[in-house]
Every structure is written in structure tokens, then in C-alpha cells.
Short mmCIF file of N, CA and C in Angstrom, two decimals:
data_model
loop_
_atom_site.label_atom_id
_atom_site.label_comp_id
_atom_site.label_asym_id
_atom_site.label_seq_id
_atom_site.Cartn_x
_atom_site.Cartn_y
_atom_site.Cartn_z
N MET A 124 8.02 23.73 1.13
CA MET A 124 8.43 22.34 1.56
C MET A 124 9.07 21.62 0.64
N THR A 125 10.26 20.89 1.18
CA THR A 125 10.77 19.98 0.26
C THR A 125 11.20 18.68 0.55
N VAL A 126 10.25 17.71 0.18
CA VAL A 126 10.36 16.66 0.71
C VAL A 126 10.94 15.55 -0.89
N GLU A 127 11.47 14.22 -0.31
CA GLU A 127 12.00 13.35 -1.53
C GLU A 127 10.50 12.63 -2.02
N GLU A 128 10.66 12.74 -3.40
CA GLU A 128 9.38 12.27 -4.49
C GLU A 128 9.47 10.66 -3.79
N LEU A 129 8.34 10.09 -3.81
CA LEU A 129 8.39 8.89 -3.91
C LEU A 129 8.66 7.72 -5.04
N SER A 130 9.17 6.73 -4.93
CA SER A 130 9.48 5.72 -6.02
C SER A 130 9.31 4.46 -5.84
N LEU A 131 8.16 4.18 -6.27
CA LEU A 131 7.42 2.78 -6.18
C LEU A 131 7.93 1.64 -7.20
N GLY A 132 7.95 0.52 -6.76
CA GLY A 132 7.86 -0.36 -7.97
C GLY A 132 7.33 -1.91 -7.65
N VAL A 133 7.26 -2.94 -8.60
CA VAL A 133 7.00 -4.15 -8.54
C VAL A 133 8.25 -4.77 -8.18
N PRO A 134 8.35 -5.52 -7.15
CA PRO A 134 9.45 -6.39 -6.93
C PRO A 134 9.66 -7.59 -7.85
N LYS A 135 10.83 -7.93 -8.07
CA LYS A 135 10.96 -8.96 -9.13
C LYS A 135 10.45 -10.33 -8.87
N PRO A 136 10.76 -10.53 -7.61
CA PRO A 136 10.36 -12.17 -6.88
C PRO A 136 8.91 -12.05 -7.13
N ILE A 137 7.83 -10.89 -7.22
CA ILE A 137 6.63 -11.13 -7.66
C ILE A 137 6.24 -11.39 -8.96
N LEU A 138 6.89 -10.60 -9.60
CA LEU A 138 6.71 -10.44 -10.95
C LEU A 138 7.29 -12.33 -11.41
N ASP A 139 8.57 -12.55 -10.95
CA ASP A 139 8.90 -13.98 -11.31
C ASP A 139 8.17 -15.00 -10.86
N ALA A 140 7.11 -14.76 -9.97
CA ALA A 140 6.39 -16.06 -9.13
C ALA A 140 4.88 -16.09 -10.00
N LEU A 141 4.82 -15.20 -11.00
CA LEU A 141 3.71 -15.18 -12.11
C LEU A 141 3.97 -16.25 -13.21
N PRO A 142 2.84 -16.96 -13.46
CA PRO A 142 3.05 -17.76 -14.70
C PRO A 142 3.70 -17.60 -16.07
N GLU A 143 3.33 -15.93 -16.30
CA GLU A 143 4.09 -15.14 -17.33
C GLU A 143 4.47 -13.93 -16.64
N PRO A 144 5.86 -13.90 -16.37
CA PRO A 144 6.73 -12.94 -15.72
C PRO A 144 6.56 -11.74 -16.69
N ASP A 145 6.21 -11.57 -17.97
CA ASP A 145 6.26 -10.56 -18.65
C ASP A 145 4.71 -10.42 -19.54
N GLY A 146 3.56 -11.18 -18.70
CA GLY A 146 2.40 -10.99 -19.45
C GLY A 146 1.64 -10.03 -18.84
N ALA A 147 0.04 -10.05 -19.14
CA ALA A 147 -0.73 -9.13 -19.05
C ALA A 147 -0.95 -8.81 -17.39
N ALA A 148 -0.85 -9.60 -16.55
CA ALA A 148 -0.75 -9.39 -14.89
C ALA A 148 0.26 -8.68 -14.56
N ALA A 149 1.27 -8.95 -15.05
CA ALA A 149 2.53 -8.32 -14.68
C ALA A 149 2.61 -6.58 -15.33
N GLN A 150 1.93 -6.44 -16.65
CA GLN A 150 1.69 -5.21 -16.88
C GLN A 150 0.58 -4.20 -16.21
N ASP A 151 -0.22 -5.34 -15.89
CA ASP A 151 -1.27 -4.73 -14.91
C ASP A 151 -0.87 -4.15 -13.53
N MET A 152 0.21 -4.79 -12.71
CA MET A 152 0.87 -4.48 -11.66
C MET A 152 1.74 -3.23 -11.77
N GLN A 153 2.35 -2.99 -12.91
CA GLN A 153 3.42 -2.42 -13.43
C GLN A 153 2.39 -0.68 -13.47
N LYS A 154 1.72 -0.66 -14.37
CA LYS A 154 0.33 0.28 -14.40
C LYS A 154 -0.16 0.51 -13.17
N ALA A 155 -0.22 -0.15 -12.71
CA ALA A 155 -1.27 0.09 -11.05
C ALA A 155 -0.04 0.74 -10.11
N VAL A 156 0.85 0.40 -9.73
CA VAL A 156 2.17 0.89 -9.16
C VAL A 156 2.51 2.23 -9.58
N GLN A 157 2.69 2.37 -10.99
CA GLN A 157 3.01 3.47 -11.28
C GLN A 157 1.84 4.72 -11.14
N GLY A 158 0.60 4.29 -11.06
CA GLY A 158 -0.81 5.36 -11.08
C GLY A 158 -0.47 5.66 -9.72
N LEU A 159 -0.38 5.05 -8.58
CA LEU A 159 -0.16 5.14 -7.19
C LEU A 159 0.83 5.98 -6.90
N GLU A 160 2.05 5.76 -7.77
CA GLU A 160 3.23 6.61 -7.44
C GLU A 160 2.83 8.00 -7.87
N THR A 161 2.35 8.05 -9.02
CA THR A 161 1.62 9.41 -9.56
C THR A 161 0.98 10.23 -8.77
N ARG A 162 -0.12 9.58 -8.48
CA ARG A 162 -1.16 9.92 -7.56
C ARG A 162 -0.73 10.68 -6.25
N LEU A 163 0.13 9.89 -5.52
CA LEU A 163 0.91 10.27 -4.43
C LEU A 163 1.95 11.39 -4.43
N ASN A 164 2.75 11.22 -5.54
CA ASN A 164 3.84 12.54 -5.54
C ASN A 164 3.07 13.68 -6.11
N ARG A 165 1.61 13.69 -6.86
CA ARG A 165 0.73 14.91 -6.83
C ARG A 165 0.48 15.30 -5.68
N ALA A 166 -0.26 14.40 -4.78
CA ALA A 166 -0.62 15.09 -3.70
C ALA A 166 0.38 15.46 -2.70
N ILE A 167 1.52 14.97 -2.93
CA ILE A 167 2.38 15.36 -1.89
C ILE A 167 2.78 16.71 -2.26
N THR A 168 3.35 16.63 -3.35
CA THR A 168 3.60 18.21 -4.06
C THR A 168 2.94 19.07 -3.91
N SER A 169 1.14 18.75 -3.70
CA SER A 169 0.74 19.94 -3.61
C SER A 169 0.08 20.27 -2.02
N ALA A 170 1.00 19.26 -1.23
CA ALA A 170 0.58 19.58 0.22
C ALA A 170 1.33 20.76 0.57
N ASP A 171 0.52 21.14 1.99
CA ASP A 171 1.11 22.53 2.31
C ASP A 171 2.35 22.34 3.19
N SER A 172 2.47 20.89 4.06
CA SER A 172 3.41 20.38 4.87
C SER A 172 3.53 18.98 4.73
N GLU A 173 4.71 18.58 5.60
CA GLU A 173 4.93 17.23 5.66
C GLU A 173 3.84 16.35 6.42
N SER A 174 3.34 16.77 7.29
CA SER A 174 2.16 16.27 7.80
C SER A 174 0.55 16.24 6.91
N ASP A 175 0.58 17.56 6.01
CA ASP A 175 -0.46 16.95 5.23
C ASP A 175 0.06 15.88 4.29
N ALA A 176 1.16 16.24 3.38
CA ALA A 176 1.59 14.87 2.76
C ALA A 176 1.55 13.79 3.45
N ALA A 177 1.73 13.44 4.64
CA ALA A 177 1.77 11.86 5.31
C ALA A 177 0.19 11.71 5.33
N GLU A 178 -0.84 12.30 5.52
CA GLU A 178 -2.16 12.22 5.53
C GLU A 178 -2.38 11.33 4.53
N TYR A 179 -1.86 11.70 3.00
CA TYR A 179 -2.39 11.25 1.65
C TYR A 179 -1.86 9.79 1.64
N VAL A 180 -0.46 9.73 2.21
CA VAL A 180 0.19 8.50 2.31
C VAL A 180 -0.38 7.28 3.05
N VAL A 181 -0.85 8.14 4.14
CA VAL A 181 -1.59 7.16 5.28
C VAL A 181 -3.14 6.56 4.56
N ASP A 182 -3.67 7.60 3.89
CA ASP A 182 -4.94 6.99 3.17
C ASP A 182 -4.67 5.85 2.39
N ALA A 183 -3.02 6.10 1.76
CA ALA A 183 -2.95 4.94 0.47
C ALA A 183 -2.74 3.88 1.27
N ILE A 184 -2.18 3.95 2.57
CA ILE A 184 -1.69 2.66 3.16
C ILE A 184 -2.74 1.85 3.61
N GLU A 185 -3.85 2.54 3.96
CA GLU A 185 -5.17 2.27 4.63
C GLU A 185 -5.72 1.38 3.48
N ARG A 186 -6.05 1.91 2.35
CA ARG A 186 -6.61 1.06 0.98
C ARG A 186 -5.33 -0.23 0.93
N LEU A 187 -4.33 -0.01 1.02
CA LEU A 187 -3.79 -0.96 0.31
C LEU A 187 -3.62 -2.11 1.55
N GLU A 188 -3.78 -1.88 2.58
CA GLU A 188 -4.19 -3.08 3.75
C GLU A 188 -5.47 -3.46 3.65
N ASP A 189 -6.64 -2.83 3.16
CA ASP A 189 -7.99 -3.48 2.57
C ASP A 189 -7.78 -4.03 1.48
N HIS A 190 -7.05 -3.85 0.54
CA HIS A 190 -6.71 -4.66 -0.68
C HIS A 190 -5.96 -5.94 -0.43
N TYR A 191 -4.98 -6.02 0.39
CA TYR A 191 -4.47 -7.30 1.11
C TYR A 191 -5.15 -8.09 1.59
N GLU A 192 -6.11 -7.39 2.57
CA GLU A 192 -7.00 -8.74 3.01
C GLU A 192 -8.03 -8.86 2.04
N THR A 193 -8.55 -8.18 1.37
CA THR A 193 -9.60 -8.81 0.03
C THR A 193 -8.66 -9.83 -0.65
N TYR A 194 -7.29 -9.61 -0.97
CA TYR A 194 -6.86 -10.66 -1.79
C TYR A 194 -6.37 -12.15 -0.80
N ASP A 195 -5.88 -11.56 -0.04
CA ASP A 195 -5.90 -12.71 0.92
C ASP A 195 -7.07 -13.72 1.23
N GLU A 196 -8.29 -12.93 1.23
CA GLU A 196 -9.26 -13.73 1.46
C GLU A 196 -9.91 -14.80 0.10
N PHE A 197 -9.36 -14.34 -0.87
CA PHE A 197 -9.60 -14.70 -2.21
C PHE A 197 -9.03 -16.20 -2.23
N VAL A 198 -7.61 -16.17 -1.69
CA VAL A 198 -6.48 -17.48 -1.54
C VAL A 198 -7.51 -18.60 -1.20
N PRO A 199 -7.97 -18.74 -0.29
CA PRO A 199 -8.72 -19.96 -0.01
C PRO A 199 -9.89 -20.25 -0.92
N GLU A 200 -10.77 -19.34 -1.02
CA GLU A 200 -12.01 -19.29 -1.90
C GLU A 200 -11.49 -20.10 -3.15
N LEU A 201 -10.48 -19.66 -3.71
CA LEU A 201 -9.99 -19.95 -5.27
C LEU A 201 -9.56 -21.59 -4.94
N ARG A 202 -8.74 -21.79 -3.87
CA ARG A 202 -8.31 -23.04 -3.81
C ARG A 202 -9.53 -23.95 -3.47
N ALA A 203 -10.42 -23.65 -3.20
CA ALA A 203 -11.74 -24.28 -2.63
C ALA A 203 -12.54 -24.76 -4.08
N TRP A 204 -12.35 -23.99 -4.96
CA TRP A 204 -12.87 -24.01 -6.07
C TRP A 204 -12.08 -24.94 -7.35
N GLY A 205 -10.63 -25.35 -6.65
CA GLY A 205 -10.10 -25.96 -7.45
C GLY A 205 -9.09 -25.11 -8.50
N GLN A 206 -9.03 -23.73 -8.24
CA GLN A 206 -8.70 -22.96 -9.17
C GLN A 206 -7.15 -22.35 -8.41
N SER A 207 -6.28 -22.02 -9.34
CA SER A 207 -4.85 -21.63 -9.03
C SER A 207 -5.12 -20.20 -8.07
N PRO A 208 -4.53 -19.82 -6.90
CA PRO A 208 -4.54 -18.80 -6.52
C PRO A 208 -3.33 -17.61 -6.71
N ILE A 209 -2.44 -17.94 -7.91
CA ILE A 209 -1.12 -17.67 -7.71
C ILE A 209 -1.46 -16.23 -8.02
N TYR A 210 -2.73 -15.36 -8.88
CA TYR A 210 -2.70 -14.29 -9.23
C TYR A 210 -3.35 -13.43 -8.00
N ALA A 211 -4.14 -13.90 -7.23
CA ALA A 211 -4.35 -13.24 -5.91
C ALA A 211 -3.25 -13.47 -4.81
N ILE A 212 -2.47 -14.48 -4.84
CA ILE A 212 -1.16 -14.27 -4.21
C ILE A 212 -0.30 -13.19 -4.57
N ALA A 213 0.06 -13.14 -5.62
CA ALA A 213 0.94 -12.24 -6.69
C ALA A 213 0.32 -10.80 -6.12
N TRP A 214 -0.96 -10.46 -5.99
CA TRP A 214 -1.75 -9.03 -5.93
C TRP A 214 -1.41 -8.73 -4.46
N ARG A 215 -1.93 -9.96 -3.40
CA ARG A 215 -1.81 -9.72 -2.17
C ARG A 215 -0.35 -9.45 -1.46
N ASN A 216 0.71 -10.06 -2.13
CA ASN A 216 1.69 -9.77 -1.80
C ASN A 216 2.43 -8.48 -2.32
N LEU A 217 2.12 -7.92 -3.55
CA LEU A 217 2.33 -6.61 -3.88
C LEU A 217 1.88 -5.52 -2.98
N GLN A 218 0.64 -5.78 -2.45
CA GLN A 218 -0.17 -4.73 -1.48
C GLN A 218 1.03 -4.57 -0.36
N GLY A 219 1.11 -5.66 0.11
CA GLY A 219 2.07 -5.63 1.33
C GLY A 219 3.51 -5.03 1.22
N ASP A 220 4.04 -5.30 -0.02
CA ASP A 220 5.47 -4.69 -0.41
C ASP A 220 5.38 -3.47 -0.85
N LEU A 221 4.29 -2.73 -1.41
CA LEU A 221 3.74 -1.58 -1.13
C LEU A 221 3.92 -0.61 -0.02
N ILE A 222 3.28 -1.27 1.03
CA ILE A 222 3.21 -0.51 2.07
C ILE A 222 4.65 -0.78 2.85
N LEU A 223 5.45 -1.66 2.65
CA LEU A 223 6.87 -1.53 3.20
C LEU A 223 7.62 -0.63 2.47
N GLN A 224 7.33 -0.45 1.24
CA GLN A 224 8.18 0.48 0.48
C GLN A 224 8.12 1.73 0.71
N LEU A 225 6.58 2.25 0.98
CA LEU A 225 6.36 3.67 1.62
C LEU A 225 6.59 3.94 3.34
N GLU A 226 6.57 2.97 4.01
CA GLU A 226 7.23 2.79 5.09
C GLU A 226 8.87 3.10 5.27
N GLU A 227 9.20 2.82 4.34
CA GLU A 227 10.78 3.07 4.12
C GLU A 227 11.56 4.52 3.96
N TYR A 228 10.55 5.30 3.60
CA TYR A 228 11.10 6.93 3.37
C TYR A 228 11.47 7.47 4.75
N ASP A 229 12.51 7.84 5.12
CA ASP A 229 12.83 8.86 6.28
C ASP A 229 11.89 9.78 6.84
N TRP A 230 11.55 10.57 5.54
CA TRP A 230 10.57 11.62 5.85
C TRP A 230 9.54 11.45 6.52
N LEU A 231 8.97 10.37 5.94
CA LEU A 231 7.28 9.89 6.31
C LEU A 231 7.07 9.06 7.52
N LYS A 232 8.16 8.44 7.95
CA LYS A 232 8.23 7.65 9.38
C LYS A 232 7.66 8.24 10.53
N PRO A 233 8.17 9.38 10.83
CA PRO A 233 7.42 9.98 12.08
C PRO A 233 5.90 10.41 12.03
N HIS A 234 5.70 10.98 10.60
CA HIS A 234 4.51 11.41 10.18
C HIS A 234 3.49 10.43 10.08
N ILE A 235 3.95 8.95 9.47
CA ILE A 235 2.90 8.18 9.38
C ILE A 235 2.63 7.63 10.80
N ASP A 236 3.45 7.32 11.41
CA ASP A 236 3.16 6.84 12.95
C ASP A 236 2.13 7.67 13.66
N ARG A 237 2.57 9.03 13.50
CA ARG A 237 1.88 10.23 14.25
C ARG A 237 0.38 10.24 13.94
N GLU A 238 0.04 10.32 12.52
CA GLU A 238 -1.05 10.14 11.57
C GLU A 238 -2.00 9.07 11.68
N ARG A 239 -1.46 7.93 12.00
CA ARG A 239 -2.33 6.52 12.00
C ARG A 239 -2.61 6.82 13.82
N ASN A 240 -1.69 7.01 14.51
CA ASN A 240 -2.21 7.17 16.19
C ASN A 240 -3.62 8.17 16.35
N LEU A 241 -3.28 9.36 15.78
CA LEU A 241 -4.26 10.47 15.63
C LEU A 241 -5.42 9.63 15.06
N ARG A 242 -5.39 9.20 13.97
CA ARG A 242 -6.80 8.23 13.43
C ARG A 242 -7.62 7.35 14.34
N MET A 243 -6.72 6.76 15.20
CA MET A 243 -7.13 5.53 16.12
C MET A 243 -7.75 6.61 17.14
N VAL A 244 -7.42 7.65 17.85
CA VAL A 244 -8.15 8.56 19.04
C VAL A 244 -9.01 9.25 18.25
N GLU A 245 -9.34 9.45 17.26
CA GLU A 245 -10.24 10.13 16.49
C GLU A 245 -11.51 9.41 16.36
N ASP A 246 -10.84 8.25 16.34
CA ASP A 246 -12.22 7.21 16.03
C ASP A 246 -12.89 6.36 17.38
N GLY A 247 -12.29 7.02 18.32
CA GLY A 247 -12.54 6.74 19.57
C GLY A 247 -12.01 5.56 20.37
N ILE A 248 -11.16 5.28 19.72
CA ILE A 248 -10.22 3.77 20.32
C ILE A 248 -9.27 4.18 21.35
N ARG A 249 -9.23 3.88 22.69
CA ARG A 249 -8.77 4.13 23.55
C ARG A 249 -8.04 2.77 24.17
N PHE A 250 -6.70 3.14 24.62
CA PHE A 250 -5.99 1.85 24.76
C PHE A 250 -6.01 1.92 26.55
N GLY A 251 -5.76 1.08 27.40
CA GLY A 251 -5.63 0.99 28.46
C GLY A 251 -7.37 1.45 28.96
N LYS A 252 -7.38 1.58 30.22
CA LYS A 252 -8.32 2.15 30.83
C LYS A 252 -8.55 3.59 31.58
N ARG A 253 -8.46 4.52 30.60
CA ARG A 253 -8.53 5.94 30.53
C ARG A 253 -9.96 6.39 30.85
#
């Protein structure tokens, strides 16, 4: 199986929105993205097929969606306590952007949709009155 390796990054606008674009938060984001990229590429390389590789990617997308929701919930809480939500907003936006980056890979697109649909059916969710 030959598939294109994933290359992920922290978008410059997200880094620029941080109070210190070269500070610890930016470095933490870059390390987190690099770690995710490494883990996914390792899993993809060891997968037996594109479909198996897509399973790993869908797992990652679902975790990113969970993280997105968590950070999104922090924003109003921080504001309510008089704290700046800038870091929560930046991490939330990073999760969303990483999902978009993963969905841009042509070889993954059909597999991601198929895998997500399969998971919905396995969970017992049926659309319509069937």
C-alpha cells in the first residue's frame, strides 16, 4: 500500500492571535501537532490497507472533535470568571483546523466518509423510518 504521508501544521493566524506568538503556548501547539502527525503517519505506514489507515485517521478526527467541544466550553466559562479565553480559543481553532487539514487529503476523503458512516450504523443510529 502506497499512500501520501500526512503533513500537519499550526496555521500562522492561530499563532499570530496568541499574546506571544513565539511563546510557550505556540511551542506546545507545534509539539502537539508534530506528535499527532508522527502517530498518524506511523499508524498509516503499518496499516494493511487504505481503509485500515483511514480508521486511525477517523479515530483522530473524533478525538479532535471532542477536544474542540471541550475548548469551546471553556470560552464562556473563562469570560464569566473575568479571564481571557484567548488560549482556549486558539486551541479550539487549532482542533478545527487540524480536522480540515486531515480531510483535505484526496486518498483519505472517500475512506473517511465511509468509515464515519459505518460507525454510525454500528452504533445503531438509523436515518429515516427503516
